[in-house]
mmCIF file of C-alpha atoms and ligand atoms in Angstrom:
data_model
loop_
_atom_site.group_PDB
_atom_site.id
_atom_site.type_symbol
_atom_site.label_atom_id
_atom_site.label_comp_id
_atom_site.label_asym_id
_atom_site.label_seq_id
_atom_site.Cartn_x
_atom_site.Cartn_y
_atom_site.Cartn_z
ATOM 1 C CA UNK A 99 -25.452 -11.228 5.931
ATOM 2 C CA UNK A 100 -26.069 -11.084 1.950
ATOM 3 C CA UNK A 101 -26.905 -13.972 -0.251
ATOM 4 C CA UNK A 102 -23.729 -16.387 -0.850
ATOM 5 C CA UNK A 103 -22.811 -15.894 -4.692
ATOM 6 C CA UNK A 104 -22.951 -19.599 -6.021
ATOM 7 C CA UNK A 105 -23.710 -19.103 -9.664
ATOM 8 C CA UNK A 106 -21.929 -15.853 -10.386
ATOM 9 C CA UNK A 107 -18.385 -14.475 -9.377
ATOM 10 C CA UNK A 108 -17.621 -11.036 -7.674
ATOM 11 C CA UNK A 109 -15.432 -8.499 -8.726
ATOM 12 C CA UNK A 110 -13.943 -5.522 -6.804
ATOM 13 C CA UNK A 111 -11.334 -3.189 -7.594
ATOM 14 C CA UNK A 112 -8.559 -1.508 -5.641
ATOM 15 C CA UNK A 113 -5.916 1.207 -5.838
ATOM 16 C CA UNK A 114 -2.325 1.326 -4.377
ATOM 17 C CA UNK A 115 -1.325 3.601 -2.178
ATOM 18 C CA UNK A 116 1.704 5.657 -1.248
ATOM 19 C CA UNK A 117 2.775 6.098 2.530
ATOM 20 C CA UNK A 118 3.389 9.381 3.350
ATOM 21 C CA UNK A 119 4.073 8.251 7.048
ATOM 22 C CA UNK A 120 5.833 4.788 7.306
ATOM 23 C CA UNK A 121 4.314 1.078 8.291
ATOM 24 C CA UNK A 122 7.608 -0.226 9.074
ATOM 25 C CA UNK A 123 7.621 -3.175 11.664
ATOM 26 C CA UNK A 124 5.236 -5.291 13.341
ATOM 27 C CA UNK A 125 3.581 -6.191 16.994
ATOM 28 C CA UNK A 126 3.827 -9.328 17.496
ATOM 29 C CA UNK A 127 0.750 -11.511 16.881
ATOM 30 C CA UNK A 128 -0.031 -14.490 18.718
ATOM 31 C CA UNK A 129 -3.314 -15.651 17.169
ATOM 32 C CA UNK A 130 -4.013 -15.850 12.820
ATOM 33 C CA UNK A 131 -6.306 -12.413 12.927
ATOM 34 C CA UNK A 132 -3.557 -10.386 14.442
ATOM 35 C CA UNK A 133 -1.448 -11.150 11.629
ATOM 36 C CA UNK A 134 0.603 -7.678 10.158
ATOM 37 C CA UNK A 135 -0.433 -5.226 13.304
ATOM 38 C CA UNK A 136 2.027 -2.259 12.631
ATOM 39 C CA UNK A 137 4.484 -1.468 15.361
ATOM 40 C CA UNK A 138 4.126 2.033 14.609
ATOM 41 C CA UNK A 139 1.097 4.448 12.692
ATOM 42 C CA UNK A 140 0.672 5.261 9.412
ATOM 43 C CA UNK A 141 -0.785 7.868 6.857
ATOM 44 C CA UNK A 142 -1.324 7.446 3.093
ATOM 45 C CA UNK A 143 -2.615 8.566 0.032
ATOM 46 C CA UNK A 144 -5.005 6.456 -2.196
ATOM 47 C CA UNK A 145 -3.388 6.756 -5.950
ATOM 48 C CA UNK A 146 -5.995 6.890 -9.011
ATOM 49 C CA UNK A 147 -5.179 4.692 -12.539
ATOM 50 C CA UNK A 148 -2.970 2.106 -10.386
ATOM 51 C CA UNK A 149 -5.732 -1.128 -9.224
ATOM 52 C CA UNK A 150 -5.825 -4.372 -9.108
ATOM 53 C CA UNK A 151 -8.828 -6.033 -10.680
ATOM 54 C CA UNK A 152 -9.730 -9.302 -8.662
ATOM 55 C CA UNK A 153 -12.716 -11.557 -9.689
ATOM 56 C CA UNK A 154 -13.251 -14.425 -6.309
ATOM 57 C CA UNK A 155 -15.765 -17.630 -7.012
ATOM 58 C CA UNK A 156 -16.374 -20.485 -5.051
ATOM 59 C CA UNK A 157 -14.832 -23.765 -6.882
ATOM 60 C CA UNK A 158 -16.625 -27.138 -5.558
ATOM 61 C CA UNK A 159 -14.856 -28.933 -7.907
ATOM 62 C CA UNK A 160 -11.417 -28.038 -6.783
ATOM 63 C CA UNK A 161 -10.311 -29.682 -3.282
ATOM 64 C CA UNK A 162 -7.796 -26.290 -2.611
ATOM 65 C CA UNK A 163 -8.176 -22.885 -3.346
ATOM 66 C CA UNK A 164 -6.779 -21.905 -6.952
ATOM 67 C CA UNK A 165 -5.385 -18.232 -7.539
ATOM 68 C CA UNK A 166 -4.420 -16.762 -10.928
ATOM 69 C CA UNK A 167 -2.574 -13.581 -11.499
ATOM 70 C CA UNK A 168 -2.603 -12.381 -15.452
ATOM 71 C CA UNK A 169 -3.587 -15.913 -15.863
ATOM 72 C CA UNK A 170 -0.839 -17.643 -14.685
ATOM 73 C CA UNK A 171 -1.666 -19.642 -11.835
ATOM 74 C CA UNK A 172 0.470 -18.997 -8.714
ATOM 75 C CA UNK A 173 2.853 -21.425 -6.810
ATOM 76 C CA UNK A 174 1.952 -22.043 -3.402
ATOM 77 C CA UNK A 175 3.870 -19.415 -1.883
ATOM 78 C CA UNK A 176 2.140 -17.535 -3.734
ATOM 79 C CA UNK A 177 -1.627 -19.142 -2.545
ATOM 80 C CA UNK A 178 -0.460 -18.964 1.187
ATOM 81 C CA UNK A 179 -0.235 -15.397 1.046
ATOM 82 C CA UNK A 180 -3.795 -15.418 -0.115
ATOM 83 C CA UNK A 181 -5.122 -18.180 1.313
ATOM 84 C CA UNK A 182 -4.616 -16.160 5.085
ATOM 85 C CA UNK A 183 -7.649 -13.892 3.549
ATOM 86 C CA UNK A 184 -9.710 -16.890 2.217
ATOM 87 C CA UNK A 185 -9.457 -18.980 5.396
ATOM 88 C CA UNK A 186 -10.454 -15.818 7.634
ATOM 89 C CA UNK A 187 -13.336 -15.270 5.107
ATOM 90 C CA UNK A 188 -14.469 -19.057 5.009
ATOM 91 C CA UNK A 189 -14.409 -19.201 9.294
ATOM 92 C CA UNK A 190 -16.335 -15.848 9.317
ATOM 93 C CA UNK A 191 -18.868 -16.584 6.856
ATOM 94 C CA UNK A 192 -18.968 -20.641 8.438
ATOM 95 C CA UNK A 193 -18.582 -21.804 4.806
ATOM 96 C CA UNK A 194 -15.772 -24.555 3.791
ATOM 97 C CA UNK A 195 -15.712 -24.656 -0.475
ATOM 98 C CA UNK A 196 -12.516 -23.821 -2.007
ATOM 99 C CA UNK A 197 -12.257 -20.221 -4.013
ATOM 100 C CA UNK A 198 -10.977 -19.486 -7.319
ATOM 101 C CA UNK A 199 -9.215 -16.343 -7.747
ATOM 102 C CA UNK A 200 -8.955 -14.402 -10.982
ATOM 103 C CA UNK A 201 -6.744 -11.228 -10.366
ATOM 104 C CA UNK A 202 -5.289 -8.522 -12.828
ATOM 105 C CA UNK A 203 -2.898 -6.042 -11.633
ATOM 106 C CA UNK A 204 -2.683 -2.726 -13.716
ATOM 107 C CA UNK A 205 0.232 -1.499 -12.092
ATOM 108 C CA UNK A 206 3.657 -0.878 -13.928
ATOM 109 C CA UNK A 207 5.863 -3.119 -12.564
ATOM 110 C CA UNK A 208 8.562 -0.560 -13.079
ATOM 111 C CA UNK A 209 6.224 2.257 -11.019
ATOM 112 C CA UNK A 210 8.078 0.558 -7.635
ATOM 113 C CA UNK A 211 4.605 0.661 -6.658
ATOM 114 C CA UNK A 212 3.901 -2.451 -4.600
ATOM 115 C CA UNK A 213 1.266 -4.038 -5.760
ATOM 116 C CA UNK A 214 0.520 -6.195 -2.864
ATOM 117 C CA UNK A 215 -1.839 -3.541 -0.959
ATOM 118 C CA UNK A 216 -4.285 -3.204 -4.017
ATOM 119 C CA UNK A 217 -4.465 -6.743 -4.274
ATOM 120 C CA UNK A 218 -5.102 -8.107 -0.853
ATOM 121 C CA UNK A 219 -7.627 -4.979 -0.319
ATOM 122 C CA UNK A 220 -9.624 -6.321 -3.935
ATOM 123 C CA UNK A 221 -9.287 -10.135 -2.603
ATOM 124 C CA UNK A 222 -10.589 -9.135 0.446
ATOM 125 C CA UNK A 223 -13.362 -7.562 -0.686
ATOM 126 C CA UNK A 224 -13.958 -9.300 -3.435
ATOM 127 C CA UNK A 225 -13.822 -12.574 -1.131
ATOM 128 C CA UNK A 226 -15.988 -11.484 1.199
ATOM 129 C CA UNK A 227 -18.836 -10.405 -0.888
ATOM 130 C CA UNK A 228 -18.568 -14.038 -2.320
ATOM 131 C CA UNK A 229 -19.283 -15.876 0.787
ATOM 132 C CA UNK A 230 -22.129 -13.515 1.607
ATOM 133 C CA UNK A 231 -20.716 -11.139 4.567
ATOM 134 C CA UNK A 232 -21.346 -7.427 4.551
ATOM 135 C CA UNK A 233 -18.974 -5.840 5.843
ATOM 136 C CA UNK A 234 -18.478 -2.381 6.691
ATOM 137 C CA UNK A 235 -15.099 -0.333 5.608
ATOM 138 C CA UNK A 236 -13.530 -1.417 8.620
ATOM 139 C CA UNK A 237 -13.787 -4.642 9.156
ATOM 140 C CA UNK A 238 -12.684 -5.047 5.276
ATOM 141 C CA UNK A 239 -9.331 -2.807 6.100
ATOM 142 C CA UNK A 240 -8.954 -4.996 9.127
ATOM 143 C CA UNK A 241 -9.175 -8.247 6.636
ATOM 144 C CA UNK A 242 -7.172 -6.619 3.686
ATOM 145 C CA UNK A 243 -4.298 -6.280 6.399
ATOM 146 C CA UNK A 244 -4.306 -9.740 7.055
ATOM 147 C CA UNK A 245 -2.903 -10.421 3.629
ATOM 148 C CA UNK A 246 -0.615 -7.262 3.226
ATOM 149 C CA UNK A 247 -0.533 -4.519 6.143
ATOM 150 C CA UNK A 248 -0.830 -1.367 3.712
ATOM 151 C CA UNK A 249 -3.751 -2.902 2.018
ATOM 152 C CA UNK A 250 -5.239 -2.345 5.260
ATOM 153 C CA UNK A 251 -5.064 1.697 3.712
ATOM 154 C CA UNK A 252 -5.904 0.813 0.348
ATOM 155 C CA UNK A 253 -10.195 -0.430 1.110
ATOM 156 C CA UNK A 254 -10.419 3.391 1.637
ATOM 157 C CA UNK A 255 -9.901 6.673 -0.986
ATOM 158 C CA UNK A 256 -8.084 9.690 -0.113
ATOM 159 C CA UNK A 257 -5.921 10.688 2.617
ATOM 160 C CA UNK A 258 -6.066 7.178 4.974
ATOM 161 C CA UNK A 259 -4.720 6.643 8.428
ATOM 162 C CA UNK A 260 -3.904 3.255 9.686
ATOM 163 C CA UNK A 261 -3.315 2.696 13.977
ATOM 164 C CA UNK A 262 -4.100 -0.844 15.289
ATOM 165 C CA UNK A 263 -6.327 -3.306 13.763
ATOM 166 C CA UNK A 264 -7.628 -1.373 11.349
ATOM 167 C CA UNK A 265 -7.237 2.225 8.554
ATOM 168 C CA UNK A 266 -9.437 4.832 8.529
ATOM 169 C CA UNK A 267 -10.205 7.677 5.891
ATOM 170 C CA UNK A 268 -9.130 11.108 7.458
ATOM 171 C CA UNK A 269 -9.873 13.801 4.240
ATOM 172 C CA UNK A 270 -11.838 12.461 1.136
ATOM 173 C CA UNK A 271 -9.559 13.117 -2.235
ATOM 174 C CA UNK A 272 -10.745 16.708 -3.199
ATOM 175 C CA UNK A 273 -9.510 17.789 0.629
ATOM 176 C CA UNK A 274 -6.251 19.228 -1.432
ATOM 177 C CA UNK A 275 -5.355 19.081 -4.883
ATOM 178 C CA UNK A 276 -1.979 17.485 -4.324
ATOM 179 C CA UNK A 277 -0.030 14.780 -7.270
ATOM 180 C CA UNK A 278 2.878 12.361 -6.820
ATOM 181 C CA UNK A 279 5.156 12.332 -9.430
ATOM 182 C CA UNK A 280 7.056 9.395 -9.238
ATOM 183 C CA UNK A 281 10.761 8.835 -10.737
ATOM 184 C CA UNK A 282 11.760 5.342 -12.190
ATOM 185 C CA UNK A 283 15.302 4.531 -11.447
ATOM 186 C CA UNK A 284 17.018 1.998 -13.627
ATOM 187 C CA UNK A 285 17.115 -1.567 -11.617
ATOM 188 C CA UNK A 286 20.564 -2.277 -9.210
ATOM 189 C CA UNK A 287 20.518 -5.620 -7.489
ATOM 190 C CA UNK A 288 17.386 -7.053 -6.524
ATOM 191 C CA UNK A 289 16.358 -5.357 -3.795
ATOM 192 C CA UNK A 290 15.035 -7.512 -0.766
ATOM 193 C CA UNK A 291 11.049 -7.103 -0.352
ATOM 194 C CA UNK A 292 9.416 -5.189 2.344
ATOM 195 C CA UNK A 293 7.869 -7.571 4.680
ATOM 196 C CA UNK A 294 11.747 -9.664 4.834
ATOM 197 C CA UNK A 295 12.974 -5.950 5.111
ATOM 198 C CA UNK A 296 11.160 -4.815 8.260
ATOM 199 C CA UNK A 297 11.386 -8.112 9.699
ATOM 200 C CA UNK A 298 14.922 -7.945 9.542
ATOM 201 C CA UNK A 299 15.542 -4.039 10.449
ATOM 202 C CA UNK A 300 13.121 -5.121 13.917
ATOM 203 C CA UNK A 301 15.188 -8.034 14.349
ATOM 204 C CA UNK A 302 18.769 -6.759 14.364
ATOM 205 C CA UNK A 303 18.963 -2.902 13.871
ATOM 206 C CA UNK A 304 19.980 -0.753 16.807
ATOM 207 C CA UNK A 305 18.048 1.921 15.582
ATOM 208 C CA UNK A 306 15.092 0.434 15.304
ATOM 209 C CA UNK A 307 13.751 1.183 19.055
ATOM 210 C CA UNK A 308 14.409 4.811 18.289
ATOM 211 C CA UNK A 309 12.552 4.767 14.658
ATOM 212 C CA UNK A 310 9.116 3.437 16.591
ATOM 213 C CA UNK A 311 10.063 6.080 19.761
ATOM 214 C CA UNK A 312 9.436 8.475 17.310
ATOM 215 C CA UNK A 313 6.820 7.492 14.837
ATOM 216 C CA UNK A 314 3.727 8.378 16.516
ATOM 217 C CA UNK A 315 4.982 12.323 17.033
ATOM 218 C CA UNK A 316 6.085 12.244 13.162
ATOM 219 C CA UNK A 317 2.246 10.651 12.381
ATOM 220 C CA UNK A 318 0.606 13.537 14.603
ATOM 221 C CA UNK A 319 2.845 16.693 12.954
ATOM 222 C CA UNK A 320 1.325 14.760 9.610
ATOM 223 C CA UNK A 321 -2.297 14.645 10.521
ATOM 224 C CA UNK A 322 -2.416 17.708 11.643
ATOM 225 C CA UNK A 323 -0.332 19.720 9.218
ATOM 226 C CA UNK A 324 -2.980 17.346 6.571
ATOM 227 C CA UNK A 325 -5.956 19.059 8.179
ATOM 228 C CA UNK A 326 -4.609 22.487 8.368
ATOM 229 C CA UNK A 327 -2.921 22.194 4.572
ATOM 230 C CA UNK A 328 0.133 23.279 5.321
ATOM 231 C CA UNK A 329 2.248 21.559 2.519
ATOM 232 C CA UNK A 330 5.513 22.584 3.744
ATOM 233 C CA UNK A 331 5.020 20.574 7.233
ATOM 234 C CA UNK A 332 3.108 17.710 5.730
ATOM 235 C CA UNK A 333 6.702 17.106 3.884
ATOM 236 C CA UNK A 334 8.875 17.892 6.834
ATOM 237 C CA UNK A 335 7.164 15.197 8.514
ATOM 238 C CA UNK A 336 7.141 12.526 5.285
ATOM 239 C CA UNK A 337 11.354 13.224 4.756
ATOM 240 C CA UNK A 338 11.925 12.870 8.551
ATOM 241 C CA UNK A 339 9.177 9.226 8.380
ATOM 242 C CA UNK A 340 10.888 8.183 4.920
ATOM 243 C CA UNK A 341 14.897 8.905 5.976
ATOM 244 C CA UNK A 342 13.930 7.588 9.429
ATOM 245 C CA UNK A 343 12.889 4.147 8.033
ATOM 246 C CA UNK A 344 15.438 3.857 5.859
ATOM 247 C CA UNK A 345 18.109 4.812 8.625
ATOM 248 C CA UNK A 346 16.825 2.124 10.724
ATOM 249 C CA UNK A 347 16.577 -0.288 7.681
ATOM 250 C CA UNK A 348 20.361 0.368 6.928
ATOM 251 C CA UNK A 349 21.307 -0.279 10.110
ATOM 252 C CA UNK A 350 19.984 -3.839 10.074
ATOM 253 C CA UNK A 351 22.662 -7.092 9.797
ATOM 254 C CA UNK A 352 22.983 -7.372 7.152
ATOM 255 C CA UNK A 353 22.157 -3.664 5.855
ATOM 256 C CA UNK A 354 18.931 -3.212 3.836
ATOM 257 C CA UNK A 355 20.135 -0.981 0.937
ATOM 258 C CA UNK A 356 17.429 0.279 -1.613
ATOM 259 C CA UNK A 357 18.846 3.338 -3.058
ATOM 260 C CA UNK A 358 20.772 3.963 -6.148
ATOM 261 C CA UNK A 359 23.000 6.749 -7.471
ATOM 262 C CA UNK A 360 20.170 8.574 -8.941
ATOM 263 C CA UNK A 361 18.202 8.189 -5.877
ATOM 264 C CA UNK A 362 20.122 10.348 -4.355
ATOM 265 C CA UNK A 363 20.380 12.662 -6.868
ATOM 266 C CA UNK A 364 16.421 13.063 -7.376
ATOM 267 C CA UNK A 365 16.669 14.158 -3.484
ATOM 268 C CA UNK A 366 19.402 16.751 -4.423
ATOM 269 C CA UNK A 367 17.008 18.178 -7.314
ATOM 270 C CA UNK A 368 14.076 18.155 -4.868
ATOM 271 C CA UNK A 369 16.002 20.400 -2.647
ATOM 272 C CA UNK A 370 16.949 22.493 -5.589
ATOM 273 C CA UNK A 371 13.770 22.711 -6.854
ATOM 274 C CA UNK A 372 12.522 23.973 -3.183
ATOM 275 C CA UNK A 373 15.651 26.812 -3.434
ATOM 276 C CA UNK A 374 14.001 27.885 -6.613
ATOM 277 C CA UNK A 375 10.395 28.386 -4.999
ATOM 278 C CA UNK A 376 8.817 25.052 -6.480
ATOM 279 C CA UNK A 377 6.953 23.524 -3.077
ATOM 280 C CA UNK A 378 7.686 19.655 -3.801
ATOM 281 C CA UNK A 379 8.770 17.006 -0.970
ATOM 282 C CA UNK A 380 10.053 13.507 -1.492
ATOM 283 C CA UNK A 381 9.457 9.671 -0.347
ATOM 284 C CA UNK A 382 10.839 6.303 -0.832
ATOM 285 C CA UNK A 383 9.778 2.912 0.011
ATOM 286 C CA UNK A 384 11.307 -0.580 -0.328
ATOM 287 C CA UNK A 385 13.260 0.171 -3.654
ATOM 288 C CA UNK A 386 15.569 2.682 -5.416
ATOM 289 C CA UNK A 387 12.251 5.040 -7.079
ATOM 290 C CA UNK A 388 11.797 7.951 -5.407
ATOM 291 C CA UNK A 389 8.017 9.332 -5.421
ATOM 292 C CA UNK A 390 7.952 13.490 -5.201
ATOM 293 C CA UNK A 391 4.514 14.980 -3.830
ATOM 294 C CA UNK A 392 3.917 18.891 -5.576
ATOM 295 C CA UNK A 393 0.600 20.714 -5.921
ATOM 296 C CA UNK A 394 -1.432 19.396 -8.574
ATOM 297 C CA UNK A 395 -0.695 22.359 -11.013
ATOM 298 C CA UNK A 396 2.827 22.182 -10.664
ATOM 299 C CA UNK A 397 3.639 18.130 -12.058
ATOM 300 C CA UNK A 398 4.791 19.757 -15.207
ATOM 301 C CA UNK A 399 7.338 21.703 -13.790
ATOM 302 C CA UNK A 400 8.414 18.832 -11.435
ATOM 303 C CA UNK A 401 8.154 16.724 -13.935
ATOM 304 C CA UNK A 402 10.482 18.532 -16.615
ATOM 305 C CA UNK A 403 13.052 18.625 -13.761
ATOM 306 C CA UNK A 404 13.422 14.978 -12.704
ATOM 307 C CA UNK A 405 13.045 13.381 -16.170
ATOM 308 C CA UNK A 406 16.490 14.560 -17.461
ATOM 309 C CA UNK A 407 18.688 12.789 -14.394
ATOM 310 C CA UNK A 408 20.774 10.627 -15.388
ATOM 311 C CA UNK A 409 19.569 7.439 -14.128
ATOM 312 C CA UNK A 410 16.022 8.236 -14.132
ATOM 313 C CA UNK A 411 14.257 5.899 -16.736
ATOM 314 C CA UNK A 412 11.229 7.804 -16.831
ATOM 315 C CA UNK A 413 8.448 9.747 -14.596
ATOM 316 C CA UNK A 414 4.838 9.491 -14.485
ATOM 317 C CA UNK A 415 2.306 11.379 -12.588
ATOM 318 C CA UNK A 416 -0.841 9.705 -10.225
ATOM 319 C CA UNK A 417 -3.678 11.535 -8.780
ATOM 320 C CA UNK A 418 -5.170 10.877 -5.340
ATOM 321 C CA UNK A 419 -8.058 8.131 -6.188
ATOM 322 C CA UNK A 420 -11.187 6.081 -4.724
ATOM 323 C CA UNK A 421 -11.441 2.945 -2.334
ATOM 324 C CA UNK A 422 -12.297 -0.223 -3.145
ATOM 325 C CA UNK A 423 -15.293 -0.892 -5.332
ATOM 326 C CA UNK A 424 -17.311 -4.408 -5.496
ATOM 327 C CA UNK A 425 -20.008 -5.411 -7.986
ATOM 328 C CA UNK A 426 -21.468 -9.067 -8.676
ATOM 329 C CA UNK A 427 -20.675 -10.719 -12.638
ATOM 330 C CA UNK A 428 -22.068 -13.386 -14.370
ATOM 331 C CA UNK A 429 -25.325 -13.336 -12.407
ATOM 332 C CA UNK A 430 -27.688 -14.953 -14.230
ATOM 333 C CA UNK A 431 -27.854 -19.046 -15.254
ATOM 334 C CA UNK A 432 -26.949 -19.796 -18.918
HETATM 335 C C1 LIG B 37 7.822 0.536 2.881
HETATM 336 O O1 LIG B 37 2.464 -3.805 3.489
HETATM 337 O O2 LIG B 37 4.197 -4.686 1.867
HETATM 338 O O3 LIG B 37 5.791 0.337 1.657
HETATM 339 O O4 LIG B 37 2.484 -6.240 5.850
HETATM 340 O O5 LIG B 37 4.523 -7.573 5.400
HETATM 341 O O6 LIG B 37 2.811 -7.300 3.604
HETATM 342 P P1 LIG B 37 3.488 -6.686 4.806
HETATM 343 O O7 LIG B 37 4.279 -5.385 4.292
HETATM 344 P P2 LIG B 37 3.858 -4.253 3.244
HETATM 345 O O8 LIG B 37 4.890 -3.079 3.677
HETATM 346 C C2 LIG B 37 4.866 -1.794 3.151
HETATM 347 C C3 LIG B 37 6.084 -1.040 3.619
HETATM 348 C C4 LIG B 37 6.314 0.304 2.959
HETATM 349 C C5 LIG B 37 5.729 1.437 3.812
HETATM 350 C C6 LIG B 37 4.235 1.598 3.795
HETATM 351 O O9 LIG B 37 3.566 1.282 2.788
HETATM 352 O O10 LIG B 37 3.703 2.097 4.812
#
């Protein structure tokens, strides 16, 4: 166990990540620390320039924890969500003081990237650190998921898979020189979030037995088409995860719904652009953008081709990227 950090704060910083494999339902959990264990196995790619900055120190004065996002202090809702990574921090570490959490998230909210997985991975390590417990990788991923499951991913860079309690890195970043390029379509109806999603898709779709019957044959064609870098099976198998999801999502009651027009259409140019020898396979999470992985020397040409769809407000390209980093501020006494 490290020193608590009483007259300083600590910082850490996380990436998002994009599932190339889908988390998409959950076991159930009888006790607080198996909160968010997926139903099913998932593999992901750590994204570079896209991280949530989180600063955690303790508060004496304050008789709750306080949490801040862009400086706007959150409603409790929005605490709670936190709050299940500050309470499993404060009964591991055997401390009881209230936190204050200072958090920054530099991630477009028009990417479609959730945000949610860099955050809870920076709280958790940033809250950690704070209250003096060193833990390894693991243990943080098995924290961060606590507070979001794909943050669970999001402690690690690279290529990450995530069975059970807890993700683990299977190929650092420079295993393959692979970009997302990801389209922004124009906002429909406010789409309902992920966690409500799933919940409801488990709850009342009829297809959801057969999208977890499935999942952990669609995770192994992944891993293993990932280690031998065989791009045109690692996308087989992330189109047959991503329309699998969503099949079992739209057959919920009521349907879950999260494409639009040009959705579809960006999957009609991918398929094009694959006729016309340009290797480039598609995914979609809980919303209408539509994220298109291509070698890294080919997001130009990708690029030029989605940007002109009608519907598609702009593209922008991310790079695979590192895992969480921590470091200690304001050290010394004034
Ligand atoms: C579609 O991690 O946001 O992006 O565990 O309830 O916080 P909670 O859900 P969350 O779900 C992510 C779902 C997804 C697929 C994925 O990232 O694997």
């Amino acid at each position: 166990m490290s020193d608590l950090v009483i007259d300083g704060a600590v910082e850490a910083r996380a990436n998002v990540n994009i599932a190339l494999i889908k988390y998409w339902g959950k076991a159930p959990a009888d006790r607080p620390e198996d909160k968010n264990l997926p139903a099913v196995p998932s593999l992901s790619l750590t994204l570079d320039g896209l991280y949530t900055v989180t600063q955690v120190a303790f508060d004496p004065e304050a008789d709750t924890d306080r949490v801040f996002l862009g400086g706007v202090e959150l409603d409790a809702a929005g605490t709670a969500r936190a709050r299940v990574i500050l309470d499993r921090v404060r009964a591991l570490a055997d401390v009881a003081a209230p936190f204050r959490v200072d958090s920054v998230n530099h991630v477009p909210t028009a990417a479609g990237l959730a945000s949610s997985a860099s955050s809870m991975a920076a709280l958790a390590a940033a809250s950690a650190r704070c209250a003096g417990l060193d833990l390894d990788a693991g243990e943080l991923s098995e924290l961060a998921r606590l507070g979001s499951g794909s943050a669970s991913r999001s402690v690690f860079g690279g290529w990450v898979a995530w069975e059970g309690r807890r993700a683990h890195p299977v190929a650092p970043i420079d295993h393959w020189d692979l970009a997302v390029v990801i389209a922004v379509i124009g906002t429909g109806p406010k789409a309902i979030g992920s966690r409500a999603a799933m919940e409801r898709t488990a709850r009342t779709s009829p297809l959801y037995p057969g999208w977890v019957a499935q999942a952990h044959e669609t995770f192994t064609d992944a891993l293993s088409a990932l280690e031998r870098r065989d791009f045109e099976a690692l996308v087989g198998a992330m189109e047959r995860s991503t329309m699998r999801m969503h099949a079992s999502a739209l057959g919920a009651d009521p349907p879950v719904l999260y494409w639009q027009a040009a959705s579809v259409a960006v999957l009609r140019e991918v398929e094009r652009m694959r006729a016309d020898g340009l290797a480039c396979g598609f995914t979609m999470d809980a919303g209408p953008n539509v994220k298109v992985f291509c070698a890294g020397a080919d997001v130009e040409a990708v690029s030029r081709r989605l940007t002109p769809i009608p519907g598609v407000a702009h593209t922008f390209v991310a790079r695979p990227g590192e895992g969480v980093s921590v470091r200690l501020v304001n050290q010394e006494r004034p």
